[in-house]
PDB file of C-alpha atoms in Angstrom:
ATOM      1  CA  MET A  11      51.850 176.779  81.215  1.00 34.00           C
ATOM      2  CA  VAL A  12      49.756 180.261  81.251  1.00 32.00           C
ATOM      3  CA  GLN A  13      49.807 182.030  85.046  1.00 34.00           C
ATOM      4  CA  GLN A  14      46.842 181.397  86.605  1.00 35.00           C
ATOM      5  CA  SER A  15      46.955 184.864  88.744  1.00 33.00           C
ATOM      6  CA  ARG A  16      44.499 187.227  87.227  1.00 36.00           C
ATOM      7  CA  THR A  17      44.599 191.209  86.846  1.00 34.00           C
ATOM      8  CA  ILE A  18      41.694 193.451  86.856  1.00 33.00           C
ATOM      9  CA  PRO A  19      41.708 194.229  82.845  1.00 37.00           C
ATOM     10  CA  ARG A  20      41.573 197.285  81.080  1.00 36.00           C
ATOM     11  CA  GLY A  21      38.371 198.728  80.642  1.00 36.00           C
ATOM     12  CA  GLY A  22      36.934 197.873  84.275  1.00 39.00           C
ATOM     13  CA  ALA A  23      35.632 194.994  85.768  1.00 45.00           C
ATOM     14  CA  ARG A  24      33.898 191.951  83.917  1.00 56.00           C
ATOM     15  CA  THR A  25      30.939 189.715  84.424  1.00 63.00           C
ATOM     16  CA  THR A  26      31.776 186.814  86.060  1.00 78.00           C
ATOM     17  CA  ALA A  27      30.059 184.668  83.506  1.00 87.00           C
ATOM     18  CA  PRO A  28      31.949 182.049  81.705  1.00 96.00           C
ATOM     19  CA  ALA A  29      33.967 183.397  78.652  1.00 98.00           C
ATOM     20  CA  VAL A  30      32.266 180.852  76.337  1.00 98.00           C
ATOM     21  CA  VAL A  31      29.181 178.810  76.790  1.00 98.00           C
ATOM     22  CA  CYS A  32      27.776 176.374  74.279  1.00 98.00           C
ATOM     23  CA  THR A  33      24.507 174.725  74.968  1.00 98.00           C
ATOM     24  CA  ASP A  34      23.256 171.604  71.997  1.00 98.00           C
ATOM     25  CA  LEU A  35      24.649 174.009  69.443  1.00 98.00           C
ATOM     26  CA  THR A  36      23.950 172.208  66.192  1.00 98.00           C
ATOM     27  CA  LYS A  37      24.721 173.138  62.554  1.00 98.00           C
ATOM     28  CA  ASP A  38      23.716 170.399  60.205  1.00 97.00           C
ATOM     29  CA  TYR A  39      24.795 170.815  56.350  1.00 95.00           C
ATOM     30  CA  GLY A  40      23.339 167.142  55.566  1.00 93.00           C
ATOM     31  CA  GLY A  41      25.188 164.221  54.833  1.00 89.00           C
ATOM     32  CA  GLY A  42      26.725 164.069  58.355  1.00 87.00           C
ATOM     33  CA  HIS A  43      28.720 167.125  57.884  1.00 92.00           C
ATOM     34  CA  GLY A  44      28.574 169.922  60.503  1.00 96.00           C
ATOM     35  CA  VAL A  45      28.425 170.305  64.204  1.00 98.00           C
ATOM     36  CA  PHE A  46      26.168 168.372  66.761  1.00 98.00           C
ATOM     37  CA  ASN A  47      24.725 168.815  70.012  1.00 98.00           C
ATOM     38  CA  LEU A  48      27.927 170.868  71.236  1.00 98.00           C
ATOM     39  CA  ASP A  49      27.901 171.429  75.113  1.00 98.00           C
ATOM     40  CA  LEU A  50      30.771 173.106  76.170  1.00 98.00           C
ATOM     41  CA  SER A  51      31.557 176.218  78.872  1.00 98.00           C
ATOM     42  CA  VAL A  52      35.207 178.154  78.943  1.00 98.00           C
ATOM     43  CA  GLN A  53      35.526 180.089  82.061  1.00 97.00           C
ATOM     44  CA  GLN A  54      37.301 183.411  81.862  1.00 97.00           C
ATOM     45  CA  GLY A  55      40.800 183.295  82.067  1.00 97.00           C
ATOM     46  CA  GLU A  56      41.436 180.035  80.615  1.00 96.00           C
ATOM     47  CA  THR A  57      43.222 178.900  77.436  1.00 97.00           C
ATOM     48  CA  PHE A  58      41.014 176.352  76.010  1.00 97.00           C
ATOM     49  CA  GLY A  59      42.394 174.237  73.214  1.00 95.00           C
ATOM     50  CA  PHE A  60      39.828 173.073  70.368  1.00 95.00           C
ATOM     51  CA  ILE A  61      41.579 170.065  68.965  1.00 89.00           C
ATOM     52  CA  GLY A  62      40.957 167.952  66.184  1.00 86.00           C
ATOM     53  CA  PRO A  63      41.791 166.823  62.584  1.00 81.00           C
ATOM     54  CA  ASN A  64      41.095 168.871  59.505  1.00 83.00           C
ATOM     55  CA  GLY A  65      37.202 168.676  58.887  1.00 86.00           C
ATOM     56  CA  ALA A  66      36.425 167.937  62.291  1.00 89.00           C
ATOM     57  CA  GLY A  67      34.224 170.728  63.258  1.00 95.00           C
ATOM     58  CA  LYS A  68      36.478 173.448  64.642  1.00 95.00           C
ATOM     59  CA  THR A  69      35.995 175.988  62.102  1.00 96.00           C
ATOM     60  CA  THR A  70      32.124 175.582  62.110  1.00 97.00           C
ATOM     61  CA  THR A  71      31.941 176.062  65.567  1.00 98.00           C
ATOM     62  CA  ILE A  72      34.126 179.127  65.818  1.00 98.00           C
ATOM     63  CA  ARG A  73      32.070 180.605  63.032  1.00 98.00           C
ATOM     64  CA  LEU A  74      28.943 180.075  65.115  1.00 98.00           C
ATOM     65  CA  LEU A  75      30.478 181.428  68.004  1.00 98.00           C
ATOM     66  CA  MET A  76      31.288 184.838  65.982  1.00 98.00           C
ATOM     67  CA  ASP A  77      27.652 184.817  64.330  1.00 98.00           C
ATOM     68  CA  LEU A  78      28.800 184.455  60.929  1.00 97.00           C
ATOM     69  CA  ILE A  79      26.818 181.312  60.436  1.00 97.00           C
ATOM     70  CA  ARG A  80      23.655 180.561  62.390  1.00 97.00           C
ATOM     71  CA  PRO A  81      22.848 177.450  64.008  1.00 98.00           C
ATOM     72  CA  ASP A  82      19.902 174.972  63.233  1.00 98.00           C
ATOM     73  CA  ARG A  83      19.181 174.517  67.151  1.00 97.00           C
ATOM     74  CA  GLY A  84      21.021 175.029  70.379  1.00 98.00           C
ATOM     75  CA  ALA A  85      22.422 178.539  71.602  1.00 98.00           C
ATOM     76  CA  ALA A  86      25.974 180.205  72.396  1.00 98.00           C
ATOM     77  CA  SER A  87      26.957 182.836  74.780  1.00 98.00           C
ATOM     78  CA  LEU A  88      30.185 184.698  74.983  1.00 98.00           C
ATOM     79  CA  LEU A  89      30.948 186.870  77.621  1.00 97.00           C
ATOM     80  CA  GLY A  90      27.672 186.429  78.999  1.00 97.00           C
ATOM     81  CA  MET A  91      25.953 187.828  75.903  1.00 98.00           C
ATOM     82  CA  ASP A  92      24.159 185.877  73.459  1.00 98.00           C
ATOM     83  CA  ALA A  93      26.264 184.883  70.288  1.00 98.00           C
ATOM     84  CA  ARG A  94      23.061 186.053  67.661  1.00 97.00           C
ATOM     85  CA  ARG A  95      20.989 188.623  69.607  1.00 97.00           C
ATOM     86  CA  ASP A  96      24.253 190.834  71.174  1.00 98.00           C
ATOM     87  CA  SER A  97      26.552 190.077  68.364  1.00 97.00           C
ATOM     88  CA  LEU A  98      27.936 193.493  67.439  1.00 95.00           C
ATOM     89  CA  ALA A  99      28.853 194.208  71.343  1.00 96.00           C
ATOM     90  CA  ILE A 100      30.301 190.887  71.168  1.00 97.00           C
ATOM     91  CA  LYS A 101      32.456 191.261  68.295  1.00 95.00           C
ATOM     92  CA  ARG A 102      33.590 194.897  70.345  1.00 95.00           C
ATOM     93  CA  LYS A 103      35.167 192.694  72.989  1.00 97.00           C
ATOM     94  CA  VAL A 104      36.713 189.718  70.813  1.00 98.00           C
ATOM     95  CA  GLY A 105      39.799 189.363  68.970  1.00 98.00           C
ATOM     96  CA  TYR A 106      38.811 187.011  66.145  1.00 98.00           C
ATOM     97  CA  LEU A 107      41.537 185.540  63.859  1.00 98.00           C
ATOM     98  CA  PRO A 108      39.407 183.844  61.133  1.00 97.00           C
ATOM     99  CA  GLY A 109      41.053 180.184  59.227  1.00 92.00           C
ATOM    100  CA  GLU A 110      41.215 181.940  55.959  1.00 90.00           C
ATOM    101  CA  LEU A 111      42.392 185.612  55.665  1.00 91.00           C
ATOM    102  CA  VAL A 112      40.535 188.205  53.377  1.00 90.00           C
ATOM    103  CA  ARG A 113      42.334 189.589  50.472  1.00 92.00           C
ATOM    104  CA  PHE A 114      43.538 193.041  50.366  1.00 95.00           C
ATOM    105  CA  PRO A 115      45.159 193.743  46.896  1.00 94.00           C
ATOM    106  CA  GLY A 116      47.324 196.955  45.979  1.00 95.00           C
ATOM    107  CA  VAL A 117      47.900 197.894  49.473  1.00 97.00           C
ATOM    108  CA  SER A 118      50.278 197.674  52.282  1.00 98.00           C
ATOM    109  CA  ALA A 119      50.122 195.308  55.618  1.00 97.00           C
ATOM    110  CA  GLY A 120      50.088 198.404  57.373  1.00 97.00           C
ATOM    111  CA  TYR A 121      46.920 199.676  55.496  1.00 97.00           C
ATOM    112  CA  VAL A 122      45.303 196.672  56.218  1.00 97.00           C
ATOM    113  CA  ILE A 123      45.828 196.871  60.144  1.00 98.00           C
ATOM    114  CA  GLY A 124      44.905 200.362  59.976  1.00 97.00           C
ATOM    115  CA  LEU A 125      41.785 199.926  58.104  1.00 96.00           C
ATOM    116  CA  LEU A 126      40.811 197.517  60.529  1.00 96.00           C
ATOM    117  CA  ALA A 127      41.837 199.319  63.489  1.00 97.00           C
ATOM    118  CA  GLY A 128      39.796 202.253  61.909  1.00 95.00           C
ATOM    119  CA  LEU A 129      36.726 200.538  61.832  1.00 94.00           C
ATOM    120  CA  ARG A 130      37.026 198.942  65.232  1.00 94.00           C
ATOM    121  CA  GLY A 131      37.954 202.321  67.177  1.00 92.00           C
ATOM    122  CA  CYS A 132      40.304 203.165  70.268  1.00 91.00           C
ATOM    123  CA  VAL A 133      43.342 201.175  68.878  1.00 97.00           C
ATOM    124  CA  ASP A 134      46.561 202.650  70.079  1.00 97.00           C
ATOM    125  CA  PRO A 135      49.047 203.085  67.465  1.00 97.00           C
ATOM    126  CA  ALA A 136      51.674 202.136  69.727  1.00 98.00           C
ATOM    127  CA  ARG A 137      50.360 198.928  70.266  1.00 98.00           C
ATOM    128  CA  ILE A 138      50.174 198.105  66.823  1.00 98.00           C
ATOM    129  CA  ALA A 139      53.906 198.843  66.294  1.00 98.00           C
ATOM    130  CA  GLU A 140      54.839 197.059  69.363  1.00 98.00           C
ATOM    131  CA  LEU A 141      53.243 193.587  67.893  1.00 98.00           C
ATOM    132  CA  ALA A 142      54.525 194.458  64.503  1.00 98.00           C
ATOM    133  CA  GLU A 143      58.067 194.581  66.072  1.00 98.00           C
ATOM    134  CA  ARG A 144      57.169 191.183  68.248  1.00 97.00           C
ATOM    135  CA  PHE A 145      56.465 189.327  65.057  1.00 98.00           C
ATOM    136  CA  GLU A 146      58.869 190.829  63.087  1.00 98.00           C
ATOM    137  CA  LEU A 147      56.644 192.387  60.149  1.00 98.00           C
ATOM    138  CA  ASP A 148      57.242 194.929  57.927  1.00 98.00           C
ATOM    139  CA  LEU A 149      54.118 197.266  57.791  1.00 98.00           C
ATOM    140  CA  GLY A 150      55.512 198.618  54.634  1.00 97.00           C
ATOM    141  CA  ARG A 151      55.355 195.564  52.495  1.00 97.00           C
ATOM    142  CA  ARG A 152      52.442 195.243  49.631  1.00 97.00           C
ATOM    143  CA  TYR A 153      49.929 192.300  51.878  1.00 97.00           C
ATOM    144  CA  GLU A 154      49.596 190.574  48.799  1.00 96.00           C
ATOM    145  CA  ASP A 155      53.284 189.855  48.431  1.00 96.00           C
ATOM    146  CA  LEU A 156      53.313 188.467  51.642  1.00 96.00           C
ATOM    147  CA  SER A 157      54.011 184.888  52.610  1.00 96.00           C
ATOM    148  CA  HIS A 158      51.342 182.964  54.270  1.00 95.00           C
ATOM    149  CA  GLY A 159      53.258 183.025  57.501  1.00 96.00           C
ATOM    150  CA  ASN A 160      53.415 187.208  57.521  1.00 97.00           C
ATOM    151  CA  LYS A 161      49.653 186.986  56.419  1.00 97.00           C
ATOM    152  CA  GLN A 162      49.044 185.405  59.177  1.00 97.00           C
ATOM    153  CA  LYS A 163      50.969 188.057  61.338  1.00 98.00           C
ATOM    154  CA  VAL A 164      48.889 190.597  60.025  1.00 98.00           C
ATOM    155  CA  GLY A 165      45.720 188.586  61.029  1.00 98.00           C
ATOM    156  CA  LEU A 166      47.016 187.918  64.598  1.00 98.00           C
ATOM    157  CA  ILE A 167      47.920 191.749  64.900  1.00 98.00           C
ATOM    158  CA  GLN A 168      44.398 192.392  64.112  1.00 98.00           C
ATOM    159  CA  ALA A 169      43.157 189.931  66.776  1.00 98.00           C
ATOM    160  CA  PHE A 170      45.564 191.317  69.608  1.00 98.00           C
ATOM    161  CA  MET A 171      45.624 194.952  69.193  1.00 98.00           C
ATOM    162  CA  HIS A 172      42.747 196.378  71.011  1.00 98.00           C
ATOM    163  CA  ARG A 173      43.548 194.018  74.034  1.00 98.00           C
ATOM    164  CA  PRO A 174      40.520 192.098  74.043  1.00 98.00           C
ATOM    165  CA  GLU A 175      38.518 190.555  76.656  1.00 97.00           C
ATOM    166  CA  LEU A 176      38.238 187.205  74.435  1.00 98.00           C
ATOM    167  CA  LEU A 177      40.228 185.854  71.818  1.00 98.00           C
ATOM    168  CA  ILE A 178      38.699 183.412  69.456  1.00 98.00           C
ATOM    169  CA  LEU A 179      41.978 182.196  66.990  1.00 98.00           C
ATOM    170  CA  ASP A 180      41.169 179.381  64.466  1.00 96.00           C
ATOM    171  CA  GLU A 181      44.675 177.899  64.007  1.00 94.00           C
ATOM    172  CA  PRO A 182      46.708 180.790  64.837  1.00 96.00           C
ATOM    173  CA  THR A 183      50.211 179.208  64.099  1.00 93.00           C
ATOM    174  CA  LEU A 184      49.647 178.156  60.561  1.00 92.00           C
ATOM    175  CA  GLY A 185      52.401 178.809  58.832  1.00 93.00           C
ATOM    176  CA  LEU A 186      54.512 180.529  61.272  1.00 95.00           C
ATOM    177  CA  ASP A 187      58.266 179.643  61.873  1.00 95.00           C
ATOM    178  CA  PRO A 188      59.536 178.287  65.133  1.00 93.00           C
ATOM    179  CA  LEU A 189      60.546 181.329  66.436  1.00 96.00           C
ATOM    180  CA  MET A 190      57.187 183.155  65.912  1.00 97.00           C
ATOM    181  CA  GLN A 191      55.526 180.163  67.139  1.00 95.00           C
ATOM    182  CA  ARG A 192      57.304 180.815  70.367  1.00 95.00           C
ATOM    183  CA  GLU A 193      56.554 184.459  70.559  1.00 97.00           C
ATOM    184  CA  PHE A 194      52.924 183.808  69.938  1.00 97.00           C
ATOM    185  CA  ARG A 195      52.836 181.475  72.687  1.00 96.00           C
ATOM    186  CA  ARG A 196      54.616 184.398  74.909  1.00 97.00           C
ATOM    187  CA  LEU A 197      51.627 186.751  73.429  1.00 98.00           C
ATOM    188  CA  VAL A 198      49.121 184.535  74.743  1.00 98.00           C
ATOM    189  CA  GLU A 199      50.525 184.205  78.078  1.00 97.00           C
ATOM    190  CA  ALA A 200      51.110 187.830  78.693  1.00 97.00           C
ATOM    191  CA  SER A 201      47.401 188.434  76.997  1.00 98.00           C
ATOM    192  CA  VAL A 202      45.986 185.568  79.746  1.00 97.00           C
ATOM    193  CA  ALA A 203      47.931 187.296  82.650  1.00 97.00           C
ATOM    194  CA  ASP A 204      46.136 190.555  81.768  1.00 97.00           C
ATOM    195  CA  GLY A 205      42.953 188.941  82.330  1.00 97.00           C
ATOM    196  CA  ALA A 206      42.098 187.481  78.866  1.00 98.00           C
ATOM    197  CA  THR A 207      40.560 184.264  78.092  1.00 98.00           C
ATOM    198  CA  VAL A 208      42.152 182.292  74.789  1.00 98.00           C
ATOM    199  CA  PHE A 209      39.714 180.124  72.614  1.00 98.00           C
ATOM    200  CA  LEU A 210      41.880 178.452  70.187  1.00 97.00           C
ATOM    201  CA  SER A 211      41.624 175.779  67.363  1.00 95.00           C
ATOM    202  CA  SER A 212      44.418 173.601  66.255  1.00 89.00           C
ATOM    203  CA  HIS A 213      45.299 170.115  64.809  1.00 80.00           C
ATOM    204  CA  VAL A 214      49.219 170.777  65.970  1.00 72.00           C
ATOM    205  CA  LEU A 215      48.444 168.896  69.394  1.00 71.00           C
ATOM    206  CA  SER A 216      52.383 169.871  70.732  1.00 71.00           C
ATOM    207  CA  GLU A 217      51.123 173.498  70.096  1.00 76.00           C
ATOM    208  CA  VAL A 218      48.094 173.099  72.454  1.00 84.00           C
ATOM    209  CA  GLU A 219      50.108 171.169  74.998  1.00 82.00           C
ATOM    210  CA  LEU A 220      52.442 173.858  75.593  1.00 88.00           C
ATOM    211  CA  VAL A 221      50.138 176.905  75.851  1.00 92.00           C
ATOM    212  CA  CYS A 222      46.377 175.621  76.843  1.00 94.00           C
ATOM    213  CA  ASP A 223      45.111 174.850  80.416  1.00 93.00           C
ATOM    214  CA  ARG A 224      42.152 172.443  79.294  1.00 94.00           C
ATOM    215  CA  VAL A 225      41.307 171.038  75.621  1.00 92.00           C
ATOM    216  CA  GLY A 226      38.557 169.764  74.020  1.00 93.00           C
ATOM    217  CA  LEU A 227      38.754 167.013  71.364  1.00 89.00           C
ATOM    218  CA  ILE A 228      36.487 167.053  68.669  1.00 91.00           C
ATOM    219  CA  ARG A 229      35.997 164.637  65.713  1.00 89.00           C
ATOM    220  CA  ASP A 230      33.222 164.399  63.309  1.00 91.00           C
ATOM    221  CA  GLY A 231      31.346 167.175  64.593  1.00 96.00           C
ATOM    222  CA  ARG A 232      30.867 165.695  67.989  1.00 95.00           C
ATOM    223  CA  LEU A 233      32.960 166.524  71.262  1.00 95.00           C
ATOM    224  CA  ARG A 234      34.538 163.393  72.348  1.00 90.00           C
ATOM    225  CA  ARG A 235      36.365 164.758  75.217  1.00 88.00           C
ATOM    226  CA  VAL A 236      37.097 167.777  77.582  1.00 92.00           C
ATOM    227  CA  GLY A 237      39.698 167.916  80.297  1.00 89.00           C
ATOM    228  CA  THR A 238      42.749 169.608  81.402  1.00 89.00           C
ATOM    229  CA  LEU A 239      46.409 168.295  80.152  1.00 78.00           C
ATOM    230  CA  ASN A 240      46.652 166.685  83.464  1.00 77.00           C
ATOM    231  CA  ASP A 241      43.633 164.662  83.153  1.00 77.00           C
ATOM    232  CA  LEU A 242      44.661 163.469  79.595  1.00 71.00           C
ATOM    233  CA  ARG A 243      48.471 162.569  80.908  1.00 66.00           C
ATOM    234  CA  ALA A 244      46.951 160.568  83.836  1.00 65.00           C
ATOM    235  CA  LEU A 245      46.290 158.050  80.814  1.00 63.00           C
ATOM    236  CA  ARG A 246      49.890 157.370  81.012  1.00 69.00           C
ATOM    237  CA  ILE A 247      50.927 155.288  77.919  1.00 82.00           C
ATOM    238  CA  HIS A 248      53.828 154.170  77.323  1.00 87.00           C
ATOM    239  CA  HIS A 249      55.456 152.234  74.361  1.00 91.00           C
ATOM    240  CA  ILE A 250      57.867 149.237  75.564  1.00 95.00           C
ATOM    241  CA  GLU A 251      60.276 147.528  73.399  1.00 96.00           C
ATOM    242  CA  ALA A 252      62.252 144.720  74.534  1.00 97.00           C
ATOM    243  CA  VAL A 253      64.452 142.103  73.589  1.00 96.00           C
ATOM    244  CA  PHE A 254      64.506 138.559  75.361  1.00 96.00           C
ATOM    245  CA  ASN A 255      66.648 135.154  75.104  1.00 94.00           C
ATOM    246  CA  GLY A 256      63.391 133.617  76.854  1.00 93.00           C
ATOM    247  CA  GLN A 257      60.405 132.327  75.911  1.00 93.00           C
ATOM    248  CA  VAL A 258      57.094 134.671  76.014  1.00 94.00           C
ATOM    249  CA  THR A 259      54.278 134.915  73.501  1.00 94.00           C
ATOM    250  CA  ALA A 260      52.388 137.619  72.280  1.00 95.00           C
ATOM    251  CA  ALA A 261      48.837 135.970  73.919  1.00 95.00           C
ATOM    252  CA  GLU A 262      50.391 135.541  77.085  1.00 95.00           C
ATOM    253  CA  LEU A 263      51.347 139.171  77.507  1.00 96.00           C
ATOM    254  CA  GLY A 264      47.810 140.316  76.173  1.00 95.00           C
ATOM    255  CA  ARG A 265      46.484 138.925  79.500  1.00 95.00           C
ATOM    256  CA  VAL A 266      48.486 141.239  81.618  1.00 96.00           C
ATOM    257  CA  PRO A 267      46.614 144.311  83.023  1.00 93.00           C
ATOM    258  CA  GLY A 268      47.157 147.407  81.042  1.00 91.00           C
ATOM    259  CA  VAL A 269      49.457 145.768  78.009  1.00 95.00           C
ATOM    260  CA  THR A 270      47.806 146.611  74.397  1.00 92.00           C
ATOM    261  CA  ASP A 271      48.794 145.306  71.008  1.00 93.00           C
ATOM    262  CA  PRO A 272      51.642 143.153  72.190  1.00 96.00           C
ATOM    263  CA  ARG A 273      53.719 141.925  69.140  1.00 96.00           C
ATOM    264  CA  VAL A 274      56.285 139.196  69.662  1.00 96.00           C
ATOM    265  CA  ASP A 275      58.914 138.843  66.898  1.00 95.00           C
ATOM    266  CA  ASP A 276      62.277 136.591  66.761  1.00 93.00           C
ATOM    267  CA  HIS A 277      62.513 137.627  70.343  1.00 94.00           C
ATOM    268  CA  HIS A 278      61.535 141.266  70.253  1.00 96.00           C
ATOM    269  CA  LEU A 279      58.558 142.793  71.771  1.00 97.00           C
ATOM    270  CA  SER A 280      56.720 145.697  71.233  1.00 96.00           C
ATOM    271  CA  CYS A 281      53.296 146.561  73.168  1.00 95.00           C
ATOM    272  CA  ALA A 282      52.043 149.796  74.737  1.00 91.00           C
ATOM    273  CA  VAL A 283      51.239 149.901  78.681  1.00 92.00           C
ATOM    274  CA  GLN A 284      48.277 152.228  80.216  1.00 86.00           C
ATOM    275  CA  GLY A 285      49.390 152.619  84.039  1.00 79.00           C
ATOM    276  CA  SER A 286      52.086 151.275  85.718  1.00 82.00           C
ATOM    277  CA  VAL A 287      54.364 148.698  83.943  1.00 89.00           C
ATOM    278  CA  GLY A 288      55.030 146.511  87.238  1.00 91.00           C
ATOM    279  CA  PRO A 289      52.689 144.054  85.603  1.00 94.00           C
ATOM    280  CA  LEU A 290      54.457 143.805  82.221  1.00 95.00           C
ATOM    281  CA  LEU A 291      57.791 143.692  84.195  1.00 94.00           C
ATOM    282  CA  ARG A 292      56.701 140.663  86.471  1.00 94.00           C
ATOM    283  CA  ALA A 293      55.505 138.871  83.277  1.00 94.00           C
ATOM    284  CA  LEU A 294      58.825 139.427  82.044  1.00 95.00           C
ATOM    285  CA  SER A 295      60.725 138.504  84.803  1.00 93.00           C
ATOM    286  CA  ALA A 296      61.656 134.516  83.488  1.00 91.00           C
ATOM    287  CA  ALA A 297      62.145 135.664  79.789  1.00 94.00           C
ATOM    288  CA  ALA A 298      65.766 136.879  80.549  1.00 94.00           C
ATOM    289  CA  VAL A 299      65.270 140.632  79.020  1.00 96.00           C
ATOM    290  CA  VAL A 300      68.315 141.780  77.912  1.00 96.00           C
ATOM    291  CA  GLU A 301      67.219 144.948  76.693  1.00 96.00           C
ATOM    292  CA  LEU A 302      64.299 147.236  77.248  1.00 95.00           C
ATOM    293  CA  ASP A 303      63.178 150.461  76.096  1.00 95.00           C
ATOM    294  CA  SER A 304      60.162 152.669  77.071  1.00 91.00           C
ATOM    295  CA  HIS A 305      59.103 156.113  76.449  1.00 86.00           C
ATOM    296  CA  GLU A 306      55.622 157.742  77.432  1.00 78.00           C
ATOM    297  CA  LEU A 307      53.685 158.641  74.578  1.00 70.00           C
ATOM    298  CA  SER A 308      53.167 162.448  73.780  1.00 66.00           C
ATOM    299  CA  LEU A 309      50.275 164.086  74.140  1.00 61.00           C
ATOM    300  CA  GLU A 310      49.707 164.088  70.557  1.00 61.00           C
ATOM    301  CA  GLU A 311      50.064 160.246  70.253  1.00 67.00           C
ATOM    302  CA  VAL A 312      47.493 159.653  72.731  1.00 66.00           C
ATOM    303  CA  PHE A 313      44.686 162.136  70.922  1.00 65.00           C
ATOM    304  CA  LEU A 314      45.767 160.224  67.602  1.00 62.00           C
ATOM    305  CA  GLY A 315      44.580 156.816  69.310  1.00 64.00           C
ATOM    306  CA  GLU A 316      41.390 158.766  70.386  1.00 61.00           C
ATOM    307  CA  PHE A 317      41.038 159.648  66.829  1.00 58.00           C
ATOM    308  CA  GLU A 318      41.592 155.993  65.608  1.00 61.00           C
ATOM    309  CA  GLN A 319      38.155 154.707  66.743  1.00 54.00           C
ATOM    310  CA  PRO A 320      35.775 154.212  63.801  1.00 51.00           C
ATOM    311  CA  PRO A 321      34.252 157.562  62.366  1.00 48.00           C
ATOM    312  CA  GLY A 322      30.623 158.612  63.186  1.00 47.00           C
ATOM    313  CA  PRO A 323      28.858 161.303  61.599  1.00 47.00           C
ATOM    314  CA  GLY A 324      31.151 163.717  59.527  1.00 47.00           C
ATOM    315  CA  ALA A 325      31.821 167.201  60.150  1.00 47.00           C
ATOM    316  CA  ASP A 326      32.836 170.331  57.850  1.00 50.00           C
ATOM    317  CA  ASN A 327      35.799 172.072  59.044  1.00 55.00           C
TER     318      ASN A 327
END
């Protein structure tokens, strides 16, 4: 987990306002697609994961935050500034990785990063070299010849190169191999320790579990749940498999507190248990259990359970 201590970042003291605030933020594309009534607050120094399946509304939300599209109603603020009125000032302080990278034909990866650094200004070339080495990126290679993973590295370097106060990253590890994913997590931890805030979207739930302090679950353009990882782990759902010689029915086990989806087939039981497994063990005490296996569901499996609810109004990316 990221460090919670904070240092005074480069550039002096910052506002105490939340890093990101959305109030009734809505973008309705019609046909149930878009983002609807989004209320969300991300505190400075947090690493916040914005999680949902493809098409849930993650990218639409990020584009609204970056003033790349305009809301139908509601408002957003970043670092205490209005996302629309103060768009230019915000972009100076934010490191942004879009979900889709722009094409740059006929030039090298280093040229692309240098161009973006020149447009931004005040970027230390040593910082670019450090990030390129960290991500094992050859800056001399033609950008258009790079693999998707290496293009993603270019996007990450330009997002981190100016040591921004706020990082907004849309699917940041897409295309990265496991070693580079680990390097990305280390870079996020170092940035947060230096005072940055990170808002990242992902459908790779194990990635979010490794790096984020809090998460928000979005589906069909609507925020379903916000909480810390500990809040979500408190669900404590276990999957139970048991083999027994006695007699017990699925209907009987379905009445046991915390037990869901019990299935009994030829003296084999499978079910899920939320909370303590004690009541289930007591119910099985007379069934002559000869084998029992239990494992706690991963955060990913818990989230997938959230998304198995019947769909409501849809959303774009």
